[in-house]
PDB file of C-alpha atoms in Angstrom:
ATOM      1  CA  MET A 128      72.902 140.428  53.940  1.00 44.00           C
ATOM      2  CA  SER A 129      75.239 137.606  52.558  1.00 40.00           C
ATOM      3  CA  ARG A 130      74.833 134.646  54.850  1.00 43.00           C
ATOM      4  CA  PHE A 131      78.519 133.059  53.865  1.00 42.00           C
ATOM      5  CA  SER A 132      81.827 134.471  54.975  1.00 44.00           C
ATOM      6  CA  ALA A 133      83.936 136.158  52.600  1.00 44.00           C
ATOM      7  CA  PRO A 134      86.732 133.339  51.132  1.00 43.00           C
ATOM      8  CA  GLY A 135      89.466 135.477  52.522  1.00 47.00           C
ATOM      9  CA  ARG A 136      87.887 135.325  56.265  1.00 46.00           C
ATOM     10  CA  THR A 137      87.014 131.581  55.936  1.00 46.00           C
ATOM     11  CA  LEU A 138      90.589 130.698  55.104  1.00 45.00           C
ATOM     12  CA  ALA A 139      92.140 132.957  57.857  1.00 47.00           C
ATOM     13  CA  GLY A 140      89.460 130.987  60.713  1.00 47.00           C
ATOM     14  CA  MET A 141      90.853 127.556  59.232  1.00 46.00           C
ATOM     15  CA  ALA A 142      94.262 128.552  59.739  1.00 44.00           C
ATOM     16  CA  LEU A 143      93.307 129.795  63.611  1.00 43.00           C
ATOM     17  CA  VAL A 144      91.798 126.230  63.797  1.00 44.00           C
ATOM     18  CA  LEU A 145      94.954 124.669  62.710  1.00 43.00           C
ATOM     19  CA  ALA A 146      97.309 126.561  64.649  1.00 43.00           C
ATOM     20  CA  THR A 147      95.368 125.829  67.750  1.00 45.00           C
ATOM     21  CA  GLY A 148      94.477 122.325  67.284  1.00 44.00           C
ATOM     22  CA  GLY A 149      96.408 121.355  70.284  1.00 46.00           C
ATOM     23  CA  CYS A 150      94.302 123.310  72.459  1.00 51.00           C
ATOM     24  CA  LEU A 151      90.893 121.551  71.160  1.00 64.00           C
ATOM     25  CA  GLY A 152      91.881 118.238  71.877  1.00 81.00           C
ATOM     26  CA  GLU A 153      91.097 115.832  74.753  1.00 86.00           C
ATOM     27  CA  PRO A 154      92.925 116.444  77.972  1.00 92.00           C
ATOM     28  CA  PRO A 155      95.695 113.435  78.570  1.00 94.00           C
ATOM     29  CA  ILE A 156      94.433 110.472  80.149  1.00 95.00           C
ATOM     30  CA  GLU A 157      95.818 111.479  83.752  1.00 94.00           C
ATOM     31  CA  GLU A 158      93.401 114.286  83.765  1.00 94.00           C
ATOM     32  CA  ARG A 159      90.239 112.098  82.521  1.00 96.00           C
ATOM     33  CA  TRP A 160      90.698 108.898  84.469  1.00 97.00           C
ATOM     34  CA  THR A 161      91.149 108.419  88.335  1.00 98.00           C
ATOM     35  CA  LEU A 162      94.499 108.350  89.195  1.00 98.00           C
ATOM     36  CA  LEU A 163      96.485 106.620  91.622  1.00 98.00           C
ATOM     37  CA  GLU A 164     100.352 107.205  92.249  1.00 97.00           C
ATOM     38  CA  ILE A 165     102.967 105.993  94.427  1.00 97.00           C
ATOM     39  CA  VAL A 166     104.438 108.932  96.724  1.00 97.00           C
ATOM     40  CA  GLU A 167     106.599 107.280  98.980  1.00 95.00           C
ATOM     41  CA  ALA A 168     107.878 103.877  97.590  1.00 92.00           C
ATOM     42  CA  PRO A 169     108.552 100.904  99.987  1.00 90.00           C
ATOM     43  CA  ASP A 170     112.320  99.915 100.516  1.00 83.00           C
ATOM     44  CA  LEU A 171     112.076  96.085  99.786  1.00 75.00           C
ATOM     45  CA  SER A 172     115.223  94.922  98.635  1.00 77.00           C
ATOM     46  CA  ALA A 173     115.366  92.679 101.449  1.00 73.00           C
ATOM     47  CA  VAL A 174     112.117  91.061 100.991  1.00 84.00           C
ATOM     48  CA  VAL A 175     112.633  87.354 100.187  1.00 84.00           C
ATOM     49  CA  PRO A 176     109.254  84.840  99.875  1.00 88.00           C
ATOM     50  CA  GLY A 177     108.612  82.604 102.849  1.00 88.00           C
ATOM     51  CA  ALA A 178     110.167  85.767 105.226  1.00 89.00           C
ATOM     52  CA  ALA A 179     107.748  88.328 106.678  1.00 87.00           C
ATOM     53  CA  SER A 180     109.319  91.981 106.146  1.00 89.00           C
ATOM     54  CA  GLU A 181     107.495  95.117 106.993  1.00 92.00           C
ATOM     55  CA  VAL A 182     106.361  97.435 104.289  1.00 93.00           C
ATOM     56  CA  ILE A 183     105.895 101.012 104.825  1.00 94.00           C
ATOM     57  CA  SER A 184     104.517 103.262 101.738  1.00 95.00           C
ATOM     58  CA  LYS A 185     102.535 105.911 100.687  1.00 97.00           C
ATOM     59  CA  ALA A 186     100.098 106.543  97.959  1.00 98.00           C
ATOM     60  CA  ARG A 187      97.620 109.098  96.477  1.00 98.00           C
ATOM     61  CA  ILE A 188      94.415 108.790  94.592  1.00 98.00           C
ATOM     62  CA  THR A 189      93.179 111.762  92.521  1.00 98.00           C
ATOM     63  CA  TYR A 190      89.052 111.294  91.539  1.00 98.00           C
ATOM     64  CA  ARG A 191      87.558 112.060  88.527  1.00 97.00           C
ATOM     65  CA  GLU A 192      84.028 110.615  89.209  1.00 97.00           C
ATOM     66  CA  ILE A 193      82.483 109.218  92.144  1.00 97.00           C
ATOM     67  CA  LEU A 194      83.932 106.363  93.596  1.00 97.00           C
ATOM     68  CA  THR A 195      83.481 103.797  96.674  1.00 98.00           C
ATOM     69  CA  GLY A 196      85.517 101.217  97.798  1.00 98.00           C
ATOM     70  CA  SER A 197      89.337 100.402  98.687  1.00 98.00           C
ATOM     71  CA  VAL A 198      92.807 101.295  97.822  1.00 98.00           C
ATOM     72  CA  ILE A 199      94.703  98.378  97.650  1.00 98.00           C
ATOM     73  CA  ALA A 200      98.673  98.178  98.291  1.00 98.00           C
ATOM     74  CA  GLU A 201      99.892  94.785  97.723  1.00 97.00           C
ATOM     75  CA  VAL A 202     103.141  92.802  97.315  1.00 95.00           C
ATOM     76  CA  ARG A 203     103.435  90.337  94.344  1.00 94.00           C
ATOM     77  CA  ALA A 204     105.709  87.294  93.471  1.00 93.00           C
ATOM     78  CA  SER A 205     106.349  85.926  90.015  1.00 93.00           C
ATOM     79  CA  SER A 206     108.835  83.566  88.750  1.00 91.00           C
ATOM     80  CA  THR A 207     108.082  83.974  85.346  1.00 92.00           C
ATOM     81  CA  ILE A 208     107.010  88.063  84.850  1.00 94.00           C
ATOM     82  CA  GLY A 209     110.024  90.316  84.766  1.00 90.00           C
ATOM     83  CA  ALA A 210     111.225  93.925  84.477  1.00 86.00           C
ATOM     84  CA  ALA A 211     111.274  93.675  80.654  1.00 89.00           C
ATOM     85  CA  ASP A 212     107.622  92.261  80.642  1.00 92.00           C
ATOM     86  CA  VAL A 213     105.506  95.061  82.071  1.00 92.00           C
ATOM     87  CA  ALA A 214     106.045  98.888  81.527  1.00 86.00           C
ATOM     88  CA  PHE A 215     106.534 100.210  85.013  1.00 91.00           C
ATOM     89  CA  ASP A 216     109.801 102.329  84.112  1.00 85.00           C
ATOM     90  CA  GLN A 217     107.223 104.489  81.321  1.00 82.00           C
ATOM     91  CA  GLU A 218     105.629 106.916  83.452  1.00 85.00           C
ATOM     92  CA  GLU A 219     104.415 108.590  80.286  1.00 89.00           C
ATOM     93  CA  ASP A 220     101.943 106.193  79.125  1.00 94.00           C
ATOM     94  CA  ARG A 221     100.058 105.329  82.324  1.00 95.00           C
ATOM     95  CA  LEU A 222      97.260 103.311  80.632  1.00 96.00           C
ATOM     96  CA  ALA A 223     100.280 100.706  79.768  1.00 95.00           C
ATOM     97  CA  MET A 224     101.676 100.938  83.096  1.00 96.00           C
ATOM     98  CA  ALA A 225      97.618  99.924  84.239  1.00 97.00           C
ATOM     99  CA  ARG A 226      97.027  97.362  81.870  1.00 97.00           C
ATOM    100  CA  ASP A 227     100.376  95.399  83.137  1.00 96.00           C
ATOM    101  CA  VAL A 228      98.764  96.077  86.610  1.00 97.00           C
ATOM    102  CA  ASP A 229      95.717  93.815  85.481  1.00 98.00           C
ATOM    103  CA  TYR A 230      98.014  91.227  84.124  1.00 97.00           C
ATOM    104  CA  LEU A 231     100.148  91.148  87.166  1.00 96.00           C
ATOM    105  CA  LEU A 232      97.092  90.666  89.346  1.00 97.00           C
ATOM    106  CA  ARG A 233      96.224  87.796  86.947  1.00 96.00           C
ATOM    107  CA  ASN A 234      99.290  85.912  87.065  1.00 95.00           C
ATOM    108  CA  SER A 235     100.883  86.422  90.166  1.00 95.00           C
ATOM    109  CA  THR A 236     101.418  85.460  93.707  1.00 93.00           C
ATOM    110  CA  SER A 237     100.381  87.664  96.508  1.00 94.00           C
ATOM    111  CA  ILE A 238     102.774  88.000  99.431  1.00 93.00           C
ATOM    112  CA  GLY A 239     101.416  90.898 101.543  1.00 94.00           C
ATOM    113  CA  PHE A 240      99.137  93.470 101.093  1.00 96.00           C
ATOM    114  CA  ALA A 241      96.864  96.684 102.752  1.00 96.00           C
ATOM    115  CA  SER A 242      93.671  98.419 102.211  1.00 97.00           C
ATOM    116  CA  ARG A 243      92.169 101.604 102.839  1.00 97.00           C
ATOM    117  CA  ALA A 244      88.750 102.030 102.298  1.00 97.00           C
ATOM    118  CA  VAL A 245      87.495 105.320 100.743  1.00 98.00           C
ATOM    119  CA  THR A 246      84.891 107.373  99.227  1.00 97.00           C
ATOM    120  CA  GLY A 247      85.467 110.313  96.542  1.00 97.00           C
ATOM    121  CA  PHE A 248      84.422 112.896  94.177  1.00 97.00           C
ATOM    122  CA  ASP A 249      85.853 114.085  90.972  1.00 97.00           C
ATOM    123  CA  HIS A 250      88.951 116.324  91.814  1.00 95.00           C
ATOM    124  CA  LEU A 251      89.302 115.129  95.461  1.00 98.00           C
ATOM    125  CA  ILE A 252      92.771 114.171  96.634  1.00 98.00           C
ATOM    126  CA  GLN A 253      93.588 111.685  99.059  1.00 98.00           C
ATOM    127  CA  GLU A 254      97.195 110.652 100.469  1.00 98.00           C
ATOM    128  CA  MET A 255      97.072 107.411 102.590  1.00 98.00           C
ATOM    129  CA  GLU A 256      99.955 105.448 104.005  1.00 98.00           C
ATOM    130  CA  PHE A 257     100.388 101.718 103.904  1.00 97.00           C
ATOM    131  CA  THR A 258     102.050  99.092 106.684  1.00 95.00           C
ATOM    132  CA  PHE A 259     101.886  95.677 106.485  1.00 94.00           C
ATOM    133  CA  ASP A 260     103.935  92.435 105.925  1.00 93.00           C
ATOM    134  CA  ALA A 261     105.097  91.176 102.965  1.00 92.00           C
ATOM    135  CA  GLY A 262     106.878  87.861 101.942  1.00 90.00           C
ATOM    136  CA  MET A 263     103.992  85.276 103.427  1.00 89.00           C
ATOM    137  CA  LEU A 264     101.312  84.012 101.931  1.00 88.00           C
ATOM    138  CA  PRO A 265      97.562  85.529 103.416  1.00 84.00           C
ATOM    139  CA  PRO A 266      95.479  82.941 104.443  1.00 81.00           C
ATOM    140  CA  SER A 267      93.228  81.371 101.936  1.00 77.00           C
ATOM    141  CA  PRO A 268      89.110  81.888 102.321  1.00 72.00           C
ATOM    142  CA  LEU A 269      89.267  77.890 100.644  1.00 68.00           C
ATOM    143  CA  PRO A 270      89.755  75.146 103.551  1.00 66.00           C
ATOM    144  CA  ASP A 271      91.273  72.934 100.738  1.00 66.00           C
ATOM    145  CA  SER A 272      93.594  75.459  98.784  1.00 69.00           C
ATOM    146  CA  THR A 273      97.034  74.210  97.874  1.00 73.00           C
ATOM    147  CA  GLN A 274      98.607  77.625  97.652  1.00 77.00           C
ATOM    148  CA  VAL A 275     102.105  77.614  97.520  1.00 86.00           C
ATOM    149  CA  LEU A 276     105.029  80.354  97.847  1.00 86.00           C
ATOM    150  CA  PRO A 277     106.472  81.227  95.073  1.00 89.00           C
ATOM    151  CA  PRO A 278     110.400  80.526  94.727  1.00 89.00           C
ATOM    152  CA  THR A 279     112.692  82.633  96.821  1.00 86.00           C
ATOM    153  CA  ASP A 280     114.415  84.153  93.923  1.00 86.00           C
ATOM    154  CA  SER A 281     111.407  85.508  92.311  1.00 90.00           C
ATOM    155  CA  ASN A 282     110.652  89.010  90.862  1.00 91.00           C
ATOM    156  CA  LEU A 283     108.874  91.209  93.444  1.00 92.00           C
ATOM    157  CA  PHE A 284     106.472  94.022  92.344  1.00 95.00           C
ATOM    158  CA  PHE A 285     104.981  96.446  94.331  1.00 95.00           C
ATOM    159  CA  LEU A 286     100.975  97.411  93.172  1.00 97.00           C
ATOM    160  CA  VAL A 287      98.665 100.114  94.292  1.00 98.00           C
ATOM    161  CA  TYR A 288      95.118  99.807  92.829  1.00 98.00           C
ATOM    162  CA  PHE A 289      91.664  99.963  93.423  1.00 98.00           C
ATOM    163  CA  GLY A 290      89.127  97.462  94.319  1.00 98.00           C
ATOM    164  CA  ASP A 291      86.797  95.964  96.833  1.00 97.00           C
ATOM    165  CA  VAL A 292      87.615  94.495 100.253  1.00 95.00           C
ATOM    166  CA  ASP A 293      85.426  91.876 102.069  1.00 94.00           C
ATOM    167  CA  GLU A 294      85.897  89.781 105.409  1.00 90.00           C
ATOM    168  CA  VAL A 295      85.323  86.396 105.103  1.00 88.00           C
ATOM    169  CA  GLU A 296      85.043  83.564 107.672  1.00 85.00           C
ATOM    170  CA  ILE A 297      87.304  80.609 106.810  1.00 80.00           C
ATOM    171  CA  GLU A 298      86.986  77.107 108.757  1.00 77.00           C
ATOM    172  CA  GLY A 299      88.132  77.437 112.697  1.00 76.00           C
ATOM    173  CA  GLY A 300      86.009  80.988 112.599  1.00 79.00           C
ATOM    174  CA  MET A 301      89.068  83.068 111.237  1.00 82.00           C
ATOM    175  CA  GLU A 302      88.186  86.003 109.332  1.00 88.00           C
ATOM    176  CA  ILE A 303      89.970  87.101 106.515  1.00 87.00           C
ATOM    177  CA  GLU A 304      90.321  90.122 103.889  1.00 91.00           C
ATOM    178  CA  VAL A 305      89.694  89.036 100.345  1.00 92.00           C
ATOM    179  CA  VAL A 306      90.387  91.740  97.619  1.00 95.00           C
ATOM    180  CA  THR A 307      88.532  91.780  94.388  1.00 96.00           C
ATOM    181  CA  PRO A 308      90.620  94.327  92.101  1.00 97.00           C
ATOM    182  CA  THR A 309      88.671  96.713  89.650  1.00 98.00           C
ATOM    183  CA  PHE A 310      90.751  96.158  86.289  1.00 98.00           C
ATOM    184  CA  SER A 311      91.257  98.804  84.214  1.00 96.00           C
ATOM    185  CA  ASP A 312      89.237  97.458  81.222  1.00 94.00           C
ATOM    186  CA  GLU A 313      86.055  97.933  83.570  1.00 96.00           C
ATOM    187  CA  ALA A 314      86.539 101.211  84.849  1.00 97.00           C
ATOM    188  CA  ASP A 315      88.408 104.359  84.099  1.00 98.00           C
ATOM    189  CA  ILE A 316      91.021 103.762  86.833  1.00 98.00           C
ATOM    190  CA  LEU A 317      94.906 104.166  86.275  1.00 98.00           C
ATOM    191  CA  SER A 318      96.722 101.416  88.824  1.00 98.00           C
ATOM    192  CA  VAL A 319     100.217 102.152  89.308  1.00 97.00           C
ATOM    193  CA  GLY A 320     102.996  99.679  90.120  1.00 96.00           C
ATOM    194  CA  MET A 321     106.930  99.534  90.571  1.00 94.00           C
ATOM    195  CA  GLU A 322     109.607  96.393  90.498  1.00 91.00           C
ATOM    196  CA  LEU A 323     111.406  95.751  93.566  1.00 83.00           C
ATOM    197  CA  LEU A 324     115.155  94.932  93.944  1.00 66.00           C
ATOM    198  CA  PRO A 325     115.573  90.948  93.459  1.00 56.00           C
ATOM    199  CA  PRO A 326     116.884  89.849  97.017  1.00 47.00           C
ATOM    200  CA  THR A 327     120.484  89.337  97.619  1.00 48.00           C
ATOM    201  CA  PRO A 328     121.798  86.432  97.375  1.00 50.00           C
TER     202      PRO A 328
END
């Protein structure tokens, strides 16, 4: 008995593989990486750096691996980064969005955040609500810090990302929360962001 397929059957098999090639590829990145989503966006059209304003939002995390840490919702301000510099309006490219969240975290000023400690495993989905004040600089863990509020006409962004939150005691005995983000080039986690409406003149 021959150990080789007949030529006709081989060609037919190759055609079948080519026809169904889309089914054999990797699933989209949203199904392979832990995914963060904004379920209810905050209404922050009146937020101005230097003036506290309540932020209410809801987020969702879908795990693709075992993770322990915190989900952080944060408002960031920048006078140099605008909507044209980030891909927050392109939902179809979540990796690009996560990279832009990384960029903002490294190059903007926090004016308010809240966090939720979480632990999850593959396929677990959790939703959580956040309520916090935005518009003011959080206390600095460094006594000699020279933190300065961004200009009142800064571009504002709302970010939801994964990281670690630690309590640090600063001068005077006050305890504050210090956030260490987990960037998308460090772990398979897709953070999410959106630009907020500029403040009304």
